Coordinates of C-alpha atoms in Angstrom, one line a residue:
M1 CA 35.5 68.2 -52.4
S2 CA 32.4 66.6 -54.0
N3 CA 30.1 64.6 -51.7
T4 CA 28.9 62.3 -54.5
V5 CA 29.5 58.5 -55.0
K6 CA 29.8 56.7 -58.3
S7 CA 27.1 54.3 -59.4
K8 CA 27.7 51.0 -61.1
E9 CA 27.4 52.8 -64.4
G10 CA 30.1 55.3 -63.4
I11 CA 27.7 58.2 -62.9
E12 CA 28.2 60.4 -59.9
I13 CA 25.1 60.5 -57.7
Y14 CA 24.2 61.8 -54.3
E15 CA 23.2 59.3 -51.6
D16 CA 21.3 61.8 -49.5
E17 CA 19.9 65.3 -49.8
I18 CA 22.2 66.4 -47.0
Y19 CA 25.2 65.8 -49.3
T20 CA 23.5 67.7 -52.1
L21 CA 23.0 70.7 -49.9
A22 CA 26.6 70.5 -48.5
D23 CA 28.0 70.7 -52.1
T24 CA 25.5 73.5 -52.9
Y25 CA 26.8 75.5 -49.9
I26 CA 30.4 75.0 -51.1
A27 CA 29.5 76.0 -54.7
N28 CA 28.0 79.2 -53.4
L29 CA 31.1 80.0 -51.5
K30 CA 33.2 79.4 -54.5
A31 CA 31.0 81.6 -56.6
K32 CA 30.9 84.5 -54.1
G33 CA 34.6 84.6 -53.4
K34 CA 36.0 83.2 -56.7
Y35 CA 37.9 80.6 -54.7
N36 CA 39.7 77.6 -56.3
D37 CA 39.4 74.0 -55.0
D38 CA 42.5 74.4 -52.8
D39 CA 41.1 77.6 -51.2
I40 CA 37.7 75.9 -50.5
K41 CA 39.4 72.9 -48.9
K42 CA 41.2 75.2 -46.5
I43 CA 38.1 77.3 -45.8
M44 CA 35.8 74.3 -45.1
C45 CA 38.3 72.9 -42.6
K46 CA 37.6 76.0 -40.4
P47 CA 35.0 75.5 -37.7
H48 CA 33.0 78.6 -38.6
S49 CA 32.7 77.6 -42.3
F50 CA 31.6 74.1 -41.2
K51 CA 29.0 75.5 -38.9
G52 CA 27.8 77.7 -41.8
M53 CA 27.3 74.6 -43.9
L54 CA 25.3 72.9 -41.1
K55 CA 23.0 75.9 -40.7
Y56 CA 22.5 76.0 -44.5
I57 CA 21.5 72.3 -44.5
Y58 CA 19.2 72.9 -41.6
K59 CA 17.5 75.8 -43.2
H60 CA 16.8 74.0 -46.4
L61 CA 16.0 70.5 -45.2
F62 CA 15.1 70.2 -41.5
K63 CA 13.7 73.6 -40.5
A64 CA 10.0 73.2 -39.9
N65 CA 7.6 75.3 -42.0
K66 CA 3.9 75.7 -42.2
K67 CA 3.5 72.9 -44.8
D68 CA 5.4 70.3 -42.7
K69 CA 3.7 67.8 -40.6
K70 CA 4.2 68.6 -37.0
Y71 CA 6.0 65.8 -35.1
N72 CA 7.8 67.1 -32.0
N73 CA 8.7 70.8 -32.0
K74 CA 8.5 73.9 -34.1
N75 CA 12.2 74.0 -34.9
S76 CA 12.5 70.6 -36.7
N77 CA 10.4 68.6 -39.2
I78 CA 12.2 65.3 -38.1
D79 CA 10.0 62.5 -36.6
Y80 CA 11.9 61.9 -33.3
S81 CA 10.3 58.5 -32.9
D82 CA 12.2 57.1 -35.9
I83 CA 15.5 56.2 -34.3
D84 CA 16.8 54.6 -37.5
L85 CA 16.3 57.9 -39.3
L86 CA 18.1 59.7 -36.5
N87 CA 21.0 57.3 -36.6
N88 CA 21.2 57.7 -40.4
I89 CA 21.4 61.5 -40.1
W90 CA 24.1 61.1 -37.4
D91 CA 26.1 58.9 -39.7
I92 CA 25.9 61.4 -42.6
Y93 CA 26.7 64.2 -40.2
T94 CA 29.9 62.5 -38.8
D95 CA 30.9 61.6 -42.4
L96 CA 30.8 65.4 -43.2
C97 CA 32.8 66.0 -39.9
Y98 CA 35.6 63.7 -40.9
T99 CA 35.6 64.9 -44.5
Y100 CA 36.2 68.5 -43.3
M101 CA 38.5 67.7 -40.4
Q102 CA 36.0 68.5 -37.6
N103 CA 35.2 66.7 -34.4
P104 CA 31.6 65.6 -34.1
T105 CA 29.6 67.2 -31.2
L106 CA 26.1 67.0 -30.1
L107 CA 25.9 70.8 -30.2
N108 CA 26.6 70.9 -33.9
F109 CA 24.3 67.9 -34.5
S110 CA 21.6 70.0 -32.8
M111 CA 22.4 72.9 -35.1
L112 CA 22.0 70.6 -38.1
T113 CA 18.8 68.9 -37.1
G114 CA 17.0 71.6 -35.0
I115 CA 16.7 69.1 -32.1
D116 CA 17.4 70.9 -28.9
I117 CA 20.4 69.8 -26.9
T118 CA 18.3 69.3 -23.8
T119 CA 16.3 66.8 -25.7
F120 CA 19.4 64.7 -26.3
N121 CA 20.1 64.8 -22.6
S122 CA 16.5 63.6 -21.8
W123 CA 16.8 60.7 -24.3
K124 CA 20.1 59.7 -22.7
N125 CA 18.5 59.5 -19.3
K126 CA 15.4 57.7 -20.7
E127 CA 13.2 60.6 -19.9
Y128 CA 10.2 60.5 -22.2
R129 CA 6.8 62.0 -22.5
A130 CA 3.9 60.0 -21.2
G131 CA 2.7 57.3 -23.7
E132 CA 6.0 56.5 -25.3
S133 CA 7.1 52.9 -25.1
K134 CA 9.9 51.5 -23.0
E135 CA 11.5 50.1 -26.1
T136 CA 11.6 53.6 -27.7
S137 CA 13.1 55.0 -24.5
V138 CA 15.9 52.4 -24.5
S139 CA 16.7 52.7 -28.2
H140 CA 17.0 56.5 -28.0
S141 CA 19.1 56.3 -24.9
Q142 CA 21.5 53.8 -26.4
S143 CA 21.8 55.9 -29.6
V144 CA 22.7 59.1 -27.7
K145 CA 25.3 57.2 -25.7
N146 CA 26.7 55.8 -29.0
W147 CA 26.9 59.3 -30.4
L148 CA 28.6 60.6 -27.3
S149 CA 31.1 57.7 -27.5
E150 CA 32.0 58.8 -31.1
C151 CA 32.4 62.4 -29.9
E152 CA 34.7 61.1 -27.2
S153 CA 36.7 59.0 -29.5
A154 CA 37.3 61.9 -31.9
L155 CA 38.5 64.0 -29.0
V156 CA 40.9 61.3 -27.9
D157 CA 42.4 61.1 -31.4
T158 CA 42.9 64.9 -31.5
A159 CA 44.2 65.1 -28.0
M160 CA 46.9 62.5 -28.8
T161 CA 48.4 65.0 -31.3
G162 CA 49.2 67.2 -28.3
N163 CA 46.4 69.7 -28.9
P164 CA 45.5 71.0 -25.4
G165 CA 41.9 72.0 -26.2
P166 CA 40.5 68.4 -26.7
M167 CA 42.6 67.2 -23.7
F168 CA 40.9 69.8 -21.5
L169 CA 37.5 68.8 -22.7
L170 CA 38.2 65.1 -22.0
K171 CA 39.4 65.8 -18.5
A172 CA 36.5 68.2 -17.8
N173 CA 33.7 66.2 -19.3
Y174 CA 34.7 62.6 -19.5
G175 CA 36.8 62.0 -16.4
Y176 CA 40.1 61.6 -18.1
R177 CA 43.4 62.3 -16.5
E178 CA 47.0 62.6 -17.7
A179 CA 49.3 59.7 -17.0
P180 CA 52.4 60.8 -15.0
Q181 CA 55.6 61.0 -16.9
Q182 CA 58.2 58.3 -16.0
I183 CA 61.7 59.7 -16.0
E184 CA 64.7 57.4 -15.5
V185 CA 67.8 58.9 -14.0
T186 CA 71.1 57.4 -15.3
N187 CA 74.4 58.2 -13.6
G188 CA 72.8 61.1 -11.9
Q189 CA 71.8 62.7 -15.2
L190 CA 68.3 63.4 -16.5
P191 CA 67.8 62.3 -20.1
D192 CA 67.2 64.8 -22.9
Q193 CA 63.5 65.1 -23.7
T194 CA 62.6 63.8 -27.1
A195 CA 59.4 64.4 -29.0
A196 CA 58.2 61.0 -27.9
D197 CA 58.8 61.9 -24.2
I198 CA 56.8 65.1 -24.6
A199 CA 54.0 63.3 -26.3
A200 CA 54.0 60.6 -23.5
R201 CA 53.2 63.4 -21.0
H202 CA 49.9 63.9 -22.7
K203 CA 48.9 60.3 -22.8
L204 CA 45.3 59.9 -21.5
S205 CA 43.9 57.4 -19.1
D206 CA 40.2 56.6 -18.9
Q207 CA 40.2 54.6 -15.7
G208 CA 37.2 55.2 -13.5
K209 CA 35.2 57.1 -16.1
E210 CA 31.4 57.6 -15.7
M211 CA 29.0 58.7 -18.4
P212 CA 28.5 62.4 -17.6
Q213 CA 25.6 64.7 -18.1
L214 CA 25.8 66.2 -21.6
P215 CA 28.2 69.2 -21.3
D216 CA 27.6 72.4 -23.1
D217 CA 30.9 72.0 -25.0
L218 CA 29.7 68.8 -26.6

Protein backbone atom coordinates (compact mmCIF):
# COMPACT_ATOMS: atom_id res chain seq x y z
CA MET A 1 0.00 0.00 0.00
CA SER A 2 3.07 2.26 -0.08
CA ASN A 3 2.75 5.49 -2.08
CA THR A 4 6.43 5.63 -3.02
CA VAL A 5 8.09 5.33 -6.41
CA LYS A 6 11.51 3.86 -7.19
CA SER A 7 14.37 6.11 -8.27
CA LYS A 8 16.92 5.14 -10.94
CA GLU A 9 19.10 3.83 -8.13
CA GLY A 10 16.26 1.57 -6.95
CA ILE A 11 15.60 3.61 -3.82
CA GLU A 12 11.96 4.19 -2.85
CA ILE A 13 11.19 7.89 -2.63
CA TYR A 14 8.11 10.07 -2.26
CA GLU A 15 7.18 12.35 -5.15
CA ASP A 16 5.15 14.67 -2.96
CA GLU A 17 4.52 15.38 0.72
CA ILE A 18 0.88 14.39 0.20
CA TYR A 19 1.95 10.79 -0.42
CA THR A 20 4.22 10.86 2.63
CA LEU A 21 1.33 11.93 4.84
CA ALA A 22 -0.99 9.35 3.28
CA ASP A 23 1.39 6.56 4.23
CA THR A 24 1.91 8.07 7.69
CA TYR A 25 -1.86 7.99 8.26
CA ILE A 26 -1.99 4.34 7.18
CA ALA A 27 1.00 3.45 9.38
CA ASN A 28 -0.76 5.04 12.35
CA LEU A 29 -3.86 2.93 11.64
CA LYS A 30 -1.78 -0.22 11.54
CA ALA A 31 -0.05 0.65 14.80
CA LYS A 32 -3.27 1.46 16.64
CA GLY A 33 -5.21 -1.57 15.53
CA LYS A 34 -2.38 -4.04 14.93
CA TYR A 35 -3.71 -4.62 11.42
CA ASN A 36 -1.83 -6.53 8.73
CA ASP A 37 -1.47 -5.30 5.14
CA ASP A 38 -4.59 -7.15 3.92
CA ASP A 39 -6.67 -5.62 6.72
CA ILE A 40 -5.41 -2.14 5.89
CA LYS A 41 -6.17 -2.58 2.19
CA LYS A 42 -9.79 -3.39 3.03
CA ILE A 43 -10.05 -0.56 5.58
CA MET A 44 -8.68 2.08 3.20
CA CYS A 45 -11.20 1.12 0.53
CA LYS A 46 -13.99 2.29 2.84
CA PRO A 47 -15.17 5.90 2.30
CA HIS A 48 -14.91 6.94 5.95
CA SER A 49 -11.29 5.74 6.21
CA PHE A 50 -10.40 7.55 2.98
CA LYS A 51 -11.97 10.76 4.27
CA GLY A 52 -10.01 10.36 7.48
CA MET A 53 -6.80 10.26 5.45
CA LEU A 54 -7.80 13.39 3.52
CA LYS A 55 -8.49 15.26 6.75
CA TYR A 56 -5.15 14.10 8.15
CA ILE A 57 -3.31 15.42 5.08
CA TYR A 58 -5.21 18.71 5.23
CA LYS A 59 -4.42 19.19 8.91
CA HIS A 60 -0.69 18.58 8.45
CA LEU A 61 -0.15 20.25 5.07
CA PHE A 62 -2.82 22.66 3.84
CA LYS A 63 -4.45 24.00 7.01
CA ALA A 64 -3.49 27.63 7.46
CA ASN A 65 -1.73 28.59 10.68
CA LYS A 66 -0.35 31.81 12.09
CA LYS A 67 3.04 31.32 10.43
CA ASP A 68 1.63 30.83 6.94
CA LYS A 69 1.47 33.60 4.38
CA LYS A 70 -2.17 34.54 3.91
CA TYR A 71 -3.29 34.12 0.31
CA ASN A 72 -7.03 33.62 0.06
CA ASN A 73 -8.82 32.45 3.19
CA LYS A 74 -8.17 31.38 6.75
CA ASN A 75 -8.81 27.70 6.04
CA SER A 76 -6.08 27.01 3.48
CA ASN A 77 -2.46 28.04 2.87
CA ILE A 78 -2.72 27.34 -0.86
CA ASP A 79 -2.14 30.19 -3.31
CA TYR A 80 -5.33 29.97 -5.40
CA SER A 81 -3.80 32.00 -8.22
CA ASP A 82 -1.35 29.18 -9.01
CA ILE A 83 -3.52 27.01 -11.26
CA ASP A 84 -0.63 24.66 -12.06
CA LEU A 85 -0.26 23.94 -8.35
CA LEU A 86 -3.99 23.31 -8.02
CA ASN A 87 -4.00 20.94 -10.99
CA ASN A 88 -1.01 19.09 -9.56
CA ILE A 89 -2.80 18.66 -6.21
CA TRP A 90 -5.89 17.42 -8.09
CA ASP A 91 -3.78 14.84 -9.96
CA ILE A 92 -2.30 13.53 -6.71
CA TYR A 93 -5.73 13.52 -5.06
CA THR A 94 -7.28 11.48 -7.91
CA ASP A 95 -4.30 9.12 -7.85
CA LEU A 96 -5.09 8.41 -4.19
CA CYS A 97 -8.77 7.98 -5.10
CA TYR A 98 -8.02 5.31 -7.66
CA THR A 99 -5.46 3.61 -5.42
CA TYR A 100 -8.05 3.21 -2.68
CA MET A 101 -11.08 2.49 -4.92
CA GLN A 102 -12.83 5.84 -4.36
CA ASN A 103 -14.61 8.07 -6.88
CA PRO A 104 -13.14 11.60 -6.95
CA THR A 105 -15.50 14.37 -5.86
CA LEU A 106 -15.08 18.09 -5.44
CA LEU A 107 -16.46 17.79 -1.91
CA ASN A 108 -13.59 15.50 -0.92
CA PHE A 109 -11.12 17.71 -2.81
CA SER A 110 -12.45 20.59 -0.73
CA MET A 111 -11.86 18.51 2.42
CA LEU A 112 -8.27 17.85 1.34
CA THR A 113 -7.35 21.41 0.38
CA GLY A 114 -9.54 23.56 2.62
CA ILE A 115 -10.89 25.38 -0.45
CA ASP A 116 -14.61 25.99 0.02
CA ILE A 117 -16.91 24.18 -2.42
CA THR A 118 -18.62 27.48 -3.30
CA THR A 119 -15.24 28.78 -4.46
CA PHE A 120 -15.05 26.00 -7.03
CA ASN A 121 -18.49 26.97 -8.27
CA SER A 122 -17.41 30.60 -8.62
CA TRP A 123 -14.33 29.57 -10.57
CA LYS A 124 -16.40 27.42 -12.92
CA ASN A 125 -18.65 30.39 -13.64
CA LYS A 126 -15.65 32.72 -14.10
CA GLU A 127 -16.70 34.78 -11.10
CA TYR A 128 -13.62 36.41 -9.65
CA ARG A 129 -12.76 39.20 -7.30
CA ALA A 130 -12.03 42.60 -8.81
CA GLY A 131 -8.50 42.92 -10.13
CA GLU A 132 -7.98 39.33 -11.24
CA SER A 133 -7.10 38.88 -14.90
CA LYS A 134 -9.35 37.44 -17.56
CA GLU A 135 -6.70 34.79 -18.29
CA THR A 136 -6.73 33.65 -14.66
CA SER A 137 -10.52 33.46 -14.74
CA VAL A 138 -10.53 31.32 -17.88
CA SER A 139 -7.81 28.94 -16.69
CA HIS A 140 -9.51 28.32 -13.33
CA SER A 141 -12.88 27.82 -15.00
CA GLN A 142 -11.46 25.28 -17.44
CA SER A 143 -9.66 23.41 -14.67
CA VAL A 144 -12.80 23.05 -12.57
CA LYS A 145 -14.71 21.81 -15.62
CA ASN A 146 -11.93 19.28 -16.25
CA TRP A 147 -12.14 18.13 -12.62
CA LEU A 148 -15.91 17.76 -12.92
CA SER A 149 -15.49 15.73 -16.11
CA GLU A 150 -13.18 13.33 -14.28
CA CYS A 151 -15.71 13.02 -11.45
CA GLU A 152 -18.39 12.27 -14.04
CA SER A 153 -16.23 9.70 -15.82
CA ALA A 154 -15.58 7.86 -12.55
CA LEU A 155 -19.31 7.77 -11.82
CA VAL A 156 -20.02 6.36 -15.27
CA ASP A 157 -17.49 3.57 -14.75
CA THR A 158 -19.05 2.67 -11.40
CA ALA A 159 -22.62 2.94 -12.72
CA MET A 160 -21.84 0.49 -15.53
CA THR A 161 -21.23 -2.19 -12.89
CA GLY A 162 -24.92 -1.93 -11.95
CA ASN A 163 -24.39 0.06 -8.76
CA PRO A 164 -27.58 2.20 -8.42
CA GLY A 165 -25.96 4.98 -6.36
CA PRO A 166 -23.72 6.45 -9.09
CA MET A 167 -26.51 5.99 -11.63
CA PHE A 168 -28.82 8.13 -9.49
CA LEU A 169 -26.16 10.85 -9.19
CA LEU A 170 -25.55 10.86 -12.94
CA LYS A 171 -29.25 11.26 -13.67
CA ALA A 172 -29.78 13.87 -10.97
CA ASN A 173 -26.66 15.97 -11.55
CA TYR A 174 -25.45 15.37 -15.10
CA GLY A 175 -28.64 14.92 -17.12
CA TYR A 176 -28.15 11.24 -17.88
CA ARG A 177 -31.02 8.89 -18.60
CA GLU A 178 -31.34 5.12 -18.84
CA ALA A 179 -31.67 3.71 -22.33
CA PRO A 180 -34.87 1.68 -22.77
CA GLN A 181 -34.45 -2.07 -22.91
CA GLN A 182 -35.04 -3.65 -26.31
CA ILE A 183 -36.90 -6.97 -25.99
CA GLU A 184 -37.45 -9.18 -29.02
CA VAL A 185 -40.46 -11.51 -28.95
CA THR A 186 -39.90 -14.83 -30.73
CA ASN A 187 -42.82 -17.19 -31.42
CA GLY A 188 -44.88 -15.32 -28.87
CA GLN A 189 -42.38 -16.01 -26.11
CA LEU A 190 -40.26 -13.51 -24.18
CA PRO A 191 -36.58 -14.54 -23.94
CA ASP A 192 -35.01 -15.41 -20.62
CA GLN A 193 -33.08 -12.50 -19.15
CA THR A 194 -29.35 -12.99 -19.03
CA ALA A 195 -26.87 -11.00 -17.00
CA ALA A 196 -26.05 -9.05 -20.16
CA ASP A 197 -29.73 -8.19 -20.65
CA ILE A 198 -30.01 -6.90 -17.11
CA ALA A 199 -26.82 -4.88 -17.48
CA ALA A 200 -28.14 -3.37 -20.72
CA ARG A 201 -31.07 -1.92 -18.82
CA HIS A 202 -28.60 0.24 -16.92
CA LYS A 203 -26.76 1.53 -19.94
CA LEU A 204 -26.49 5.31 -19.75
CA SER A 205 -27.02 7.92 -22.42
CA ASP A 206 -25.59 11.44 -22.16
CA GLN A 207 -27.53 13.05 -25.01
CA GLY A 208 -28.54 16.62 -24.36
CA LYS A 209 -26.32 17.07 -21.30
CA GLU A 210 -25.52 20.51 -19.98
CA MET A 211 -22.84 21.46 -17.47
CA PRO A 212 -24.79 21.80 -14.20
CA GLN A 213 -24.18 23.92 -11.15
CA LEU A 214 -21.93 22.08 -8.74
CA PRO A 215 -24.21 19.69 -6.81
CA ASP A 216 -23.74 19.11 -3.10
CA ASP A 217 -23.14 15.41 -3.79
CA LEU A 218 -20.05 16.09 -5.91
